[in-house]
Short mmCIF file of C-alpha atoms and ligand atoms in Angstrom, two decimals:
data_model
loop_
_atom_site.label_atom_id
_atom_site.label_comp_id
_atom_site.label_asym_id
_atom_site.label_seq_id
_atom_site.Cartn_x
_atom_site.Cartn_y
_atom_site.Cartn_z
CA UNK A 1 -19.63 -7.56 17.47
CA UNK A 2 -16.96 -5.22 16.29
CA UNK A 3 -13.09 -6.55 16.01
CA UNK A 4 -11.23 -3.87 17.73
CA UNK A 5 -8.67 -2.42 16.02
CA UNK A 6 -5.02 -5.04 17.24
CA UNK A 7 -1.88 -5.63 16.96
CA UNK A 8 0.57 -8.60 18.56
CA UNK A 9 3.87 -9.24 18.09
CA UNK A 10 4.75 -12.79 17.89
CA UNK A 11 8.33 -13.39 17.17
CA UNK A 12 11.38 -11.57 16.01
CA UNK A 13 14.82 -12.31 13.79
CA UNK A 14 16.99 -9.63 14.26
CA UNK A 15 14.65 -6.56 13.64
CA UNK A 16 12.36 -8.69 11.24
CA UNK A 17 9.02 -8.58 12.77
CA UNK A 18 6.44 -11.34 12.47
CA UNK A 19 2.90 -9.96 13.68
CA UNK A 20 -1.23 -10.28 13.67
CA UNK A 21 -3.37 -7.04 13.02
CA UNK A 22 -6.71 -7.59 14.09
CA UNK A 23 -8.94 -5.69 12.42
CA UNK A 24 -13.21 -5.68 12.44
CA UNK A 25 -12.94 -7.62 8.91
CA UNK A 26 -10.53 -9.86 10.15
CA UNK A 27 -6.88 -10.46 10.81
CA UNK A 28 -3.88 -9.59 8.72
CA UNK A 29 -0.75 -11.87 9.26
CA UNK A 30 2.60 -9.52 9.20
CA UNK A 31 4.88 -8.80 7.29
CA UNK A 32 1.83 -8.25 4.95
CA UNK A 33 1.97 -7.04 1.57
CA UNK A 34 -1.26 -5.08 0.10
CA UNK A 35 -2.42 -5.63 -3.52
CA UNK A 36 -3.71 -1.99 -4.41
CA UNK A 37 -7.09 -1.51 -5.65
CA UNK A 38 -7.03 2.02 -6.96
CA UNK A 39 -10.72 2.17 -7.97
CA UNK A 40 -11.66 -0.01 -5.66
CA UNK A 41 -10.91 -3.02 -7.65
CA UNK A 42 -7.30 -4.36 -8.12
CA UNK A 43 -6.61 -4.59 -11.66
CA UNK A 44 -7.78 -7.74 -14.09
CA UNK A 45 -8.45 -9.64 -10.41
CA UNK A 46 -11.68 -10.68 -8.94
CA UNK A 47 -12.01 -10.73 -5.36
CA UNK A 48 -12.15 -14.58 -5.71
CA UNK A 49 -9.15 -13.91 -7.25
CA UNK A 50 -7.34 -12.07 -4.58
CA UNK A 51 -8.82 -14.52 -2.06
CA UNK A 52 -7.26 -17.91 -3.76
CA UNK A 53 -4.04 -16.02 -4.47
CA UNK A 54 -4.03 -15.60 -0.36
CA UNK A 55 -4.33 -11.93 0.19
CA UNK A 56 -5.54 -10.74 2.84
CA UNK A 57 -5.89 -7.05 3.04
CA UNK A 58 -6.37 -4.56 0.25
CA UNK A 59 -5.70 -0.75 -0.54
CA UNK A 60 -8.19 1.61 -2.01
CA UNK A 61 -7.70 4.92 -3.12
CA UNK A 62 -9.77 7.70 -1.47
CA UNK A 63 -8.98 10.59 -4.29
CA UNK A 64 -10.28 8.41 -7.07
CA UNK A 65 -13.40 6.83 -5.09
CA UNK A 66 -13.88 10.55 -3.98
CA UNK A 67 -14.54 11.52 -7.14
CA UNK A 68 -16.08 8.46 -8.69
CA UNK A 69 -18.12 7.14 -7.75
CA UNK A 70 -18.28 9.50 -4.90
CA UNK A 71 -18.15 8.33 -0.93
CA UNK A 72 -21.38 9.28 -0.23
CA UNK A 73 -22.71 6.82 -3.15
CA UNK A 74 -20.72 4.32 -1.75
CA UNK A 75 -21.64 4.73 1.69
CA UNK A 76 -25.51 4.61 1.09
CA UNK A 77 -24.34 1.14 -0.79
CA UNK A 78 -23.47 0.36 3.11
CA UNK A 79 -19.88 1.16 2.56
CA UNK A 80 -16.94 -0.23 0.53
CA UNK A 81 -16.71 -3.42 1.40
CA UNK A 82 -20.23 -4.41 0.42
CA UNK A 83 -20.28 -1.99 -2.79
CA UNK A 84 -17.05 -4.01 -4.14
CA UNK A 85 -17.99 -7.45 -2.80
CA UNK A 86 -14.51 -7.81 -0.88
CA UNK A 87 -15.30 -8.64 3.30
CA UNK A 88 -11.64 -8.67 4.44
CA UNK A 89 -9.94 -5.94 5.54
CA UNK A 90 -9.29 -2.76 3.35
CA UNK A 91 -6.96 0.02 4.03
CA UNK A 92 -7.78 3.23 2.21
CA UNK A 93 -5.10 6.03 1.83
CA UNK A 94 -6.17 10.15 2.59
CA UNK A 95 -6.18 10.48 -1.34
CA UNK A 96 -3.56 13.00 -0.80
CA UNK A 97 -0.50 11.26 -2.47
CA UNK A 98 -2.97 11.76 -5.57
CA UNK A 99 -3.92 15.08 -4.96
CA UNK A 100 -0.12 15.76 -4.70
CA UNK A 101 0.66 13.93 -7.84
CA UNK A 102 -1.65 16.83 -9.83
CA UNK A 103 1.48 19.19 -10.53
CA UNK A 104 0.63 22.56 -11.43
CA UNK A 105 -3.52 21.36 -10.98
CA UNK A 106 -3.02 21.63 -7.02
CA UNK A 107 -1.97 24.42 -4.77
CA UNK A 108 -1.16 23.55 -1.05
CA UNK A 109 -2.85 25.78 1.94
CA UNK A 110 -2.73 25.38 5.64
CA UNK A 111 -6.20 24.37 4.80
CA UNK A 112 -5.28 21.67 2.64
CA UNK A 113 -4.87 20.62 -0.82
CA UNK A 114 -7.11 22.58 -3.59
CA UNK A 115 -6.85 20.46 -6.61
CA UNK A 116 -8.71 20.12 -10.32
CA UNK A 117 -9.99 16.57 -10.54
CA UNK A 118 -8.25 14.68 -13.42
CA UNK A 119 -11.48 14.08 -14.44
CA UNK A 120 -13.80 16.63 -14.87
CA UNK A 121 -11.65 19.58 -13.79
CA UNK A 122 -13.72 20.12 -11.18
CA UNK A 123 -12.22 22.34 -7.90
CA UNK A 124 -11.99 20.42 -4.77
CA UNK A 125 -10.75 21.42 -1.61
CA UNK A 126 -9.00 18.34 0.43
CA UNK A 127 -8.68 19.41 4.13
CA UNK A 128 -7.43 17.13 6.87
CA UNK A 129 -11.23 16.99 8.30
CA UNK A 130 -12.43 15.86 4.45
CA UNK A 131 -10.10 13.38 4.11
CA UNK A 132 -11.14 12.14 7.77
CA UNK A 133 -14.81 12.37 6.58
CA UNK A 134 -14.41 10.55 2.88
CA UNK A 135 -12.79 7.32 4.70
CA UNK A 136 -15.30 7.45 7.73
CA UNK A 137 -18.05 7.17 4.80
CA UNK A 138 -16.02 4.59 2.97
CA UNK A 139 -15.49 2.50 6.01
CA UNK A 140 -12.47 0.69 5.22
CA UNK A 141 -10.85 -0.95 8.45
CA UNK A 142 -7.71 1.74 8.36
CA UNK A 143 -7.60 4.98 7.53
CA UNK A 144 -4.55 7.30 6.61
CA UNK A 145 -3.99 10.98 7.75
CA UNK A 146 -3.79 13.53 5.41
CA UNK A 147 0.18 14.10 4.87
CA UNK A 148 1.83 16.50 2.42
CA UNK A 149 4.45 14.45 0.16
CA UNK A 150 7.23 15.89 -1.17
CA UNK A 151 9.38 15.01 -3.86
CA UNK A 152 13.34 14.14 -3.57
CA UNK A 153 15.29 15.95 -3.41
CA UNK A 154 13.95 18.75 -1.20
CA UNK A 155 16.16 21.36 1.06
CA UNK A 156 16.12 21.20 4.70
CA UNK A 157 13.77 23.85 5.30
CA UNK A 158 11.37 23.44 2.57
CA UNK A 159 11.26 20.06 4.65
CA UNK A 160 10.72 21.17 7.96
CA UNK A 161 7.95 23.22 7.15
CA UNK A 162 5.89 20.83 5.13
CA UNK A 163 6.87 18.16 8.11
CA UNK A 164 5.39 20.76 10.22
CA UNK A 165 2.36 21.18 8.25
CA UNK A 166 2.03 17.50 8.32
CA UNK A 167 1.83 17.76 12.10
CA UNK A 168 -1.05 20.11 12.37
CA UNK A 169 -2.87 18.44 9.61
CA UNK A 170 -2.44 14.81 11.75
CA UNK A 171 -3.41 16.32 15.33
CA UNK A 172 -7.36 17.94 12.88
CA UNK A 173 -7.47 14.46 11.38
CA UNK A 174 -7.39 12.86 14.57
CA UNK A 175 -9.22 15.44 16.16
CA UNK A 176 -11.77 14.76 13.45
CA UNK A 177 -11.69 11.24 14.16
CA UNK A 178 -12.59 11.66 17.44
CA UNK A 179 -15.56 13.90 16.67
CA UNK A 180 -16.91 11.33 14.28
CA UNK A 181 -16.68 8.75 16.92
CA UNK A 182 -18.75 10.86 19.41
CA UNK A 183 -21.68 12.17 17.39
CA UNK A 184 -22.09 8.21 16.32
CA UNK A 185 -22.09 7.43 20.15
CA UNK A 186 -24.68 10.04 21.30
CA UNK A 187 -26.57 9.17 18.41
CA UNK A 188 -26.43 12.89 16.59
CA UNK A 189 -27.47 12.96 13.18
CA UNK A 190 -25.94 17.04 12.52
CA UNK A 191 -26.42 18.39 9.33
CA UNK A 192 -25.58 15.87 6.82
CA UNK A 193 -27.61 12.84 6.18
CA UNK A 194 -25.32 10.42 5.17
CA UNK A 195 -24.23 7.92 7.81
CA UNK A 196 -20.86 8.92 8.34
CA UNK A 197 -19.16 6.28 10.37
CA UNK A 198 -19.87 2.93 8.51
CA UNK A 199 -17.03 1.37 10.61
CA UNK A 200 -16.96 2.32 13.98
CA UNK A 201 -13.65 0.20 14.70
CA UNK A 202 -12.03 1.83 11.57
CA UNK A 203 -8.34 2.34 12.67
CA UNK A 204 -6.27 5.54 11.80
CA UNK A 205 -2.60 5.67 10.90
CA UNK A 206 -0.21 8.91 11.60
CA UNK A 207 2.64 8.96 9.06
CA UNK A 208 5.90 10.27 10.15
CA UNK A 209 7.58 12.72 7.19
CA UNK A 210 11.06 14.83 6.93
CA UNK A 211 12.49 13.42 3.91
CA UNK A 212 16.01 12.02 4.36
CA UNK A 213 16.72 14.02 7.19
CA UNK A 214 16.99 12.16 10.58
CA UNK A 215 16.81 15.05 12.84
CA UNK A 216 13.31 15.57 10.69
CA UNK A 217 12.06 12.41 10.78
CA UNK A 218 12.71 12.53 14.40
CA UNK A 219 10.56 15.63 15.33
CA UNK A 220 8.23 14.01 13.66
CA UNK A 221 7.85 10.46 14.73
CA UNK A 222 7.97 12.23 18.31
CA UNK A 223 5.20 14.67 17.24
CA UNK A 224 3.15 11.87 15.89
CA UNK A 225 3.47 9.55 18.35
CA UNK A 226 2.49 11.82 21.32
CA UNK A 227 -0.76 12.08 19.41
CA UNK A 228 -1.15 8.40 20.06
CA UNK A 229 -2.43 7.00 17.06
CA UNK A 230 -3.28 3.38 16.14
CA UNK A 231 -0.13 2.52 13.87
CA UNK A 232 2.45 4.77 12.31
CA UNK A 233 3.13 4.88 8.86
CA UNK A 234 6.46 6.22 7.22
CA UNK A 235 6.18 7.93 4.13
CA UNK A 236 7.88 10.69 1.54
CA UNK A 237 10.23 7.61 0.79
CA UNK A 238 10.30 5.78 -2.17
CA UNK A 239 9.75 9.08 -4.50
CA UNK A 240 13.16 8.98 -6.20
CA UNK A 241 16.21 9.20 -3.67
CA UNK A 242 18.55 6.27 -4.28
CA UNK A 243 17.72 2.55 -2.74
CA UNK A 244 20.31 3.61 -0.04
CA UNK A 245 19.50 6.83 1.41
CA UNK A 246 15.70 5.00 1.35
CA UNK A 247 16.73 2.28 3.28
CA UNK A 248 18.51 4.27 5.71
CA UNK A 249 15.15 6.69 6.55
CA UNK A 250 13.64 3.56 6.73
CA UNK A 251 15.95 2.02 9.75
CA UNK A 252 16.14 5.24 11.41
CA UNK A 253 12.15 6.12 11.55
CA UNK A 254 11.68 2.54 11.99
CA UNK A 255 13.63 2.78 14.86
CA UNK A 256 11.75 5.69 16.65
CA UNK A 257 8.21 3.65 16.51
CA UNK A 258 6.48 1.93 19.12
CA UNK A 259 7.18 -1.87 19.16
CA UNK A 260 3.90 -2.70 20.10
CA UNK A 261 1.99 -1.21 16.74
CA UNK A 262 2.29 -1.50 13.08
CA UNK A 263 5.05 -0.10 10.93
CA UNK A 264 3.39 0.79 7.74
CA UNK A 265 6.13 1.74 4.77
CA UNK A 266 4.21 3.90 2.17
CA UNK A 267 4.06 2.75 -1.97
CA UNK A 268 7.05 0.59 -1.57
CA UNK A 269 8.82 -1.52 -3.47
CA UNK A 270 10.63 -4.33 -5.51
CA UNK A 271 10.96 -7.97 -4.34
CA UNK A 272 14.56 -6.57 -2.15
CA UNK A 273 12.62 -3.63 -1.05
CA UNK A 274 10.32 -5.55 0.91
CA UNK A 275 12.85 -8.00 2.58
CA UNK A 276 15.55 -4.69 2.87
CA UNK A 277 12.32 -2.93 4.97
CA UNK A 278 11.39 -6.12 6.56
CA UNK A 279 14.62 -6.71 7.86
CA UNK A 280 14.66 -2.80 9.37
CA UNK A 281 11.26 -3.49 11.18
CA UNK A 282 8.40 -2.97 8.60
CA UNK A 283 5.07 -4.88 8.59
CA UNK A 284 3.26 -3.45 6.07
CA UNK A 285 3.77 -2.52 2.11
CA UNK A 286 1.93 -1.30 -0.31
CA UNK A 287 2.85 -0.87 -4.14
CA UNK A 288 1.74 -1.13 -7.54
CA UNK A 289 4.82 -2.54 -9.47
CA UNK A 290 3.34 -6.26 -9.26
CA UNK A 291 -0.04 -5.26 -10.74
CA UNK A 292 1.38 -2.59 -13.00
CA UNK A 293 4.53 -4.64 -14.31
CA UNK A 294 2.07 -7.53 -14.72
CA UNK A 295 0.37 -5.67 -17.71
CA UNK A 296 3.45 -4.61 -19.28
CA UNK A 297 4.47 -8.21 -19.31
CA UNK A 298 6.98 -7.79 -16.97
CA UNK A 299 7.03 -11.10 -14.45
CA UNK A 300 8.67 -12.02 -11.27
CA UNK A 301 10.20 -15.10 -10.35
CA UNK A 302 12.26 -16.45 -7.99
CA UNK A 303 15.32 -16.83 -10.66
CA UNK A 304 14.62 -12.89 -11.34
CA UNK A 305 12.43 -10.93 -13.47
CA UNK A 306 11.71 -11.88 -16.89
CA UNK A 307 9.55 -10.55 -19.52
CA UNK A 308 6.89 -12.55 -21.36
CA UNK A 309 7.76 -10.33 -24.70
CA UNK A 310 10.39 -11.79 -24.81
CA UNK A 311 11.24 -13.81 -28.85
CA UNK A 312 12.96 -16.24 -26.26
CA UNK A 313 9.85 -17.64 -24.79
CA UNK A 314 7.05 -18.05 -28.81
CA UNK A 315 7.57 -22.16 -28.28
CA UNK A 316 8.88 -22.26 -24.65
CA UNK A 317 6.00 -25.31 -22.77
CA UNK A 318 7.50 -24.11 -19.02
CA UNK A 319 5.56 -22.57 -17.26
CA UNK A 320 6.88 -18.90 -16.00
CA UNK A 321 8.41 -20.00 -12.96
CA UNK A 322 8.17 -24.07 -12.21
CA UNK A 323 8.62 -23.44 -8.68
CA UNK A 324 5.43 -21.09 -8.38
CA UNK A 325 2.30 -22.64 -7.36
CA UNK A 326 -0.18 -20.14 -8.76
CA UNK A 327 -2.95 -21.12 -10.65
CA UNK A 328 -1.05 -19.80 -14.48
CA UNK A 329 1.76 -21.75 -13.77
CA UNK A 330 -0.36 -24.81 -12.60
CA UNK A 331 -2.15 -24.30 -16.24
CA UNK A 332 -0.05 -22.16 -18.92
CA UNK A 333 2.75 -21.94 -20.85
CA UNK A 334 5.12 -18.80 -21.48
CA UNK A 335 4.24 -19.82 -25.10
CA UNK A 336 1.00 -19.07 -24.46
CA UNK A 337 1.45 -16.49 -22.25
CA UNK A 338 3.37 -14.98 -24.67
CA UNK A 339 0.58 -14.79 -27.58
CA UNK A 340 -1.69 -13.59 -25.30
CA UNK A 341 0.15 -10.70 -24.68
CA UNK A 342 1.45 -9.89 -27.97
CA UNK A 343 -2.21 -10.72 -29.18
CA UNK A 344 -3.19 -8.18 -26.36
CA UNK A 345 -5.67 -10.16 -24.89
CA UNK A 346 -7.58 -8.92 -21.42
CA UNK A 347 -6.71 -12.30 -20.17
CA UNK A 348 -3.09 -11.46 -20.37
CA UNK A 349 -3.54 -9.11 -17.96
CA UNK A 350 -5.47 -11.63 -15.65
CA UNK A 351 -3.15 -14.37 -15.96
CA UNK A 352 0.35 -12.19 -15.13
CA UNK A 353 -1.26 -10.31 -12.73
CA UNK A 354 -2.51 -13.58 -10.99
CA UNK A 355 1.18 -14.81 -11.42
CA UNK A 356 2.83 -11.50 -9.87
CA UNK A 357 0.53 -11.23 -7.17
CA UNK A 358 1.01 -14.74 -6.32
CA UNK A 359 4.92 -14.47 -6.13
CA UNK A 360 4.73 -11.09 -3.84
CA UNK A 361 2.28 -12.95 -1.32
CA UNK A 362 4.14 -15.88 -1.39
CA UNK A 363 7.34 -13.85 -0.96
CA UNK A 364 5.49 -12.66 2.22
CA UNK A 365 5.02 -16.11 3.10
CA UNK A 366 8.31 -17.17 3.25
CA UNK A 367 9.51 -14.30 5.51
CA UNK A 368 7.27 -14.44 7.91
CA UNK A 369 8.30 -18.35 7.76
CA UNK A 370 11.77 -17.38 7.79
CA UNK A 371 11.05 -14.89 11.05
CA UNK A 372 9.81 -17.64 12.67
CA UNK A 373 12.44 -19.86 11.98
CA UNK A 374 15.59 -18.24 12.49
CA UNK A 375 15.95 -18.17 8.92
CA UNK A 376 15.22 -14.60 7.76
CA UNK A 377 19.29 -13.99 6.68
CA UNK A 378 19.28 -16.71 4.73
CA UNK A 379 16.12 -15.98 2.96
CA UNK A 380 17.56 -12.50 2.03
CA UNK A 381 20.59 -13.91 0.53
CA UNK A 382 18.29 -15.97 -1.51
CA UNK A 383 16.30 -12.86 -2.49
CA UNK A 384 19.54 -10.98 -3.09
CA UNK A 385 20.79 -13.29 -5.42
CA UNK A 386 18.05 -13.45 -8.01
CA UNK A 387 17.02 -9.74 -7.21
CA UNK A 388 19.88 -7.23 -7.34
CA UNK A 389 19.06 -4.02 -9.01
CA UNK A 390 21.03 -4.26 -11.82
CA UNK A 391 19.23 -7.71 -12.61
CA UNK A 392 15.38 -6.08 -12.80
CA UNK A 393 16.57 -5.08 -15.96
CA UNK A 394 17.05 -7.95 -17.34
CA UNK A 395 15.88 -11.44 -17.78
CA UNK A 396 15.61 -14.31 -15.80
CA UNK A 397 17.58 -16.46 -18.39
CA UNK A 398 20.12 -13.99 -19.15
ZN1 ZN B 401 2.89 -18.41 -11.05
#
């Protein structure tokens, strides 16, 4: 029996959402934050890991699974789930962003992105269709349209025509999608061998583009949803326009989306990000600066960031935040910590990366709470005050 693809709304604080995606490996509780997984394992965590630490969906990169191990490895494995041991749900992106990120190694066609892999130098050509195909094989529980992402800043008609592209390359991906879904149904093997729908209640997300412009943004999110997809996703934020301008696409896109499906905002953010985007109707994030900061020994806490480097901290017994309920807090010291890092130590990764994660789910936790409540103000104030901008350079104790 096959979870269909779902999505209910179950209260609201001003535009703060709090929702339940149903998906066939299970349900997602919204606003959701998703630890990302770029090789199909999230950093120095375990799944038992991720599981304890309360997450409950995870993002996989396509380009890098793509190439290695390959998607049609994985899928005679029985698809990703199984080949990484993780049963919840998984979202995997087009691989495009990464394609994209290539610089002078990828050219952009109406067919799609021709790029050199990173790792062999290898020529690949990532079309809408591919991308479709790659993620049908993987089977993760949503799948992403191939988008083209552009940089900030970018002129308006530089971004109306790469909006435009995006539109054509959504209605082949969906098109694509529907095709898959078909040839499973009437039992058509075609040419290729390799079962190519793993999970035939796989979701698939349009993403709205046009940079900062709202007129843009508007074509799009028209364009997008009159192909009706499952969710929409907003991206081509978060890619270097100031925390303003950001959270203003966000409220206006946000604005032009269904009520009755998922808001998904692309690679974003810090700890204000997410209650910013919350608060202007987003359910879903993504981002690495949790995981990534957690290696560099950069840690968040609900007093602010603070870094484990730190002199400060060689004979401090606290742990790195006493009000955080993880399982390094419940067990180490920021002395320790400390010498781990310093002593670079693969259980230094482990151990901040537990504690990060841990403090963006739980972050989650609390807003949703807070949604429910009546409370979601109040809980941004909170955030605000140990979380302005200025402060993530700093220190906690400073
Ligand atoms: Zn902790």
């Amino acid at each position: 029996m096959v979870n269909q693809f779902d999505f209910r709304l179950l209260a609201t604080d001003g535009l703060a959402r709090r929702g339940q995606m149903t998906t066939p490996h299970g349900i997602v509780q919204t606003p959701a934050f998703m630890p990302v997984g770029t090789q199909g394992a999230v950093k120095g965590m375990s799944v038992r890991d991720l599981r304890e630490n309360g997450a409950e969906i995870i993002l996989a990169n396509t380009y890098h699974l793509y190439l290695r191990p390959g998607d049609r490895l994985i899928a005679r494995r029985g698809g990703l789930h199984r080949f990484i041991g993780w049963n919840g749900p998984i979202l995997t992106d087009s691989g495009g962003y990464q394609a994209f990120s290539l610089g002078p190694r990828r050219r952009i066609t109406e067919d799609g992105v021709c790029f050199r892999s990173h790792l062999d130098g290898s020529e690949h050509l990532l079309t809408p269709e591919l991308a479709v195909d790659i993620q049908a094989r993987l089977g993760s529980d949503v799948a992403m349209v191939l988008d083209e992402c552009l940089g900030y800043p970018a002129a308006e008609d530089e971004a109306r025509r790469s909006m435009a592209r995006t539109l054509r390359w959504a209605a082949r991906s969906h098109d694509r999608l529907l095709s898959l879904r078909s040839r499973t149904a009437d039992h058509e093997t075609d040419v290729d061998p390799t079962p190519v729908v793993i999970n035939p209640g796989q979701a698939q997300f349009g993403i709205v583009q046009g940079s900062v412009y709202p007129n843009l943004r508007r074509e799009s999110a028209d364009a997008t949803r009159a192909m009706d997809f499952d969710a929409y996703a907003i991206g081509g934020l978060s890619v270097g326009e100031p925390t303003d301008v950001m959270y203003e696409a966000v409220a206006a896109t946000a604005a032009l989306l269904p009520v009755d499906r998922p808001r998904y905002l692309m690679g974003t953010g810090t700890p204000l990000d997410l209650v910013e985007c919350v608060a202007r109707g987003i359910d879903l994030f993504d981002c690495v600066l949790p995981t990534r900061n957690a290696r560099n020994g950069q840690l968040f806490t609900r007093r602010g960031p603070l870094n484990i480097k730190n002199a400060r901290y060689a004979e401090d017994d606290r742990p790195i935040d006493e009000e955080c309920g993880c399982y390094t807090c419940r067990r180490h010291s920021r002395a320790y910590l400390r010498h781990l890092f310093l002593a670079k130590e693969i259980n230094a990764s482990t151990l901040n990366t537990l504690h990060n994660l841990h403090f963006y789910l739980d972050t989650l936790v609390r807003i949703r709470d807070a949604i429910v409540f009546g409370s979601f103000e109040s809980l941004k104030k909170t955030l605000h005050q140990s979380y302005s901008l200025r402060l993530l350079a700093h220190d906690a104790d400073d």
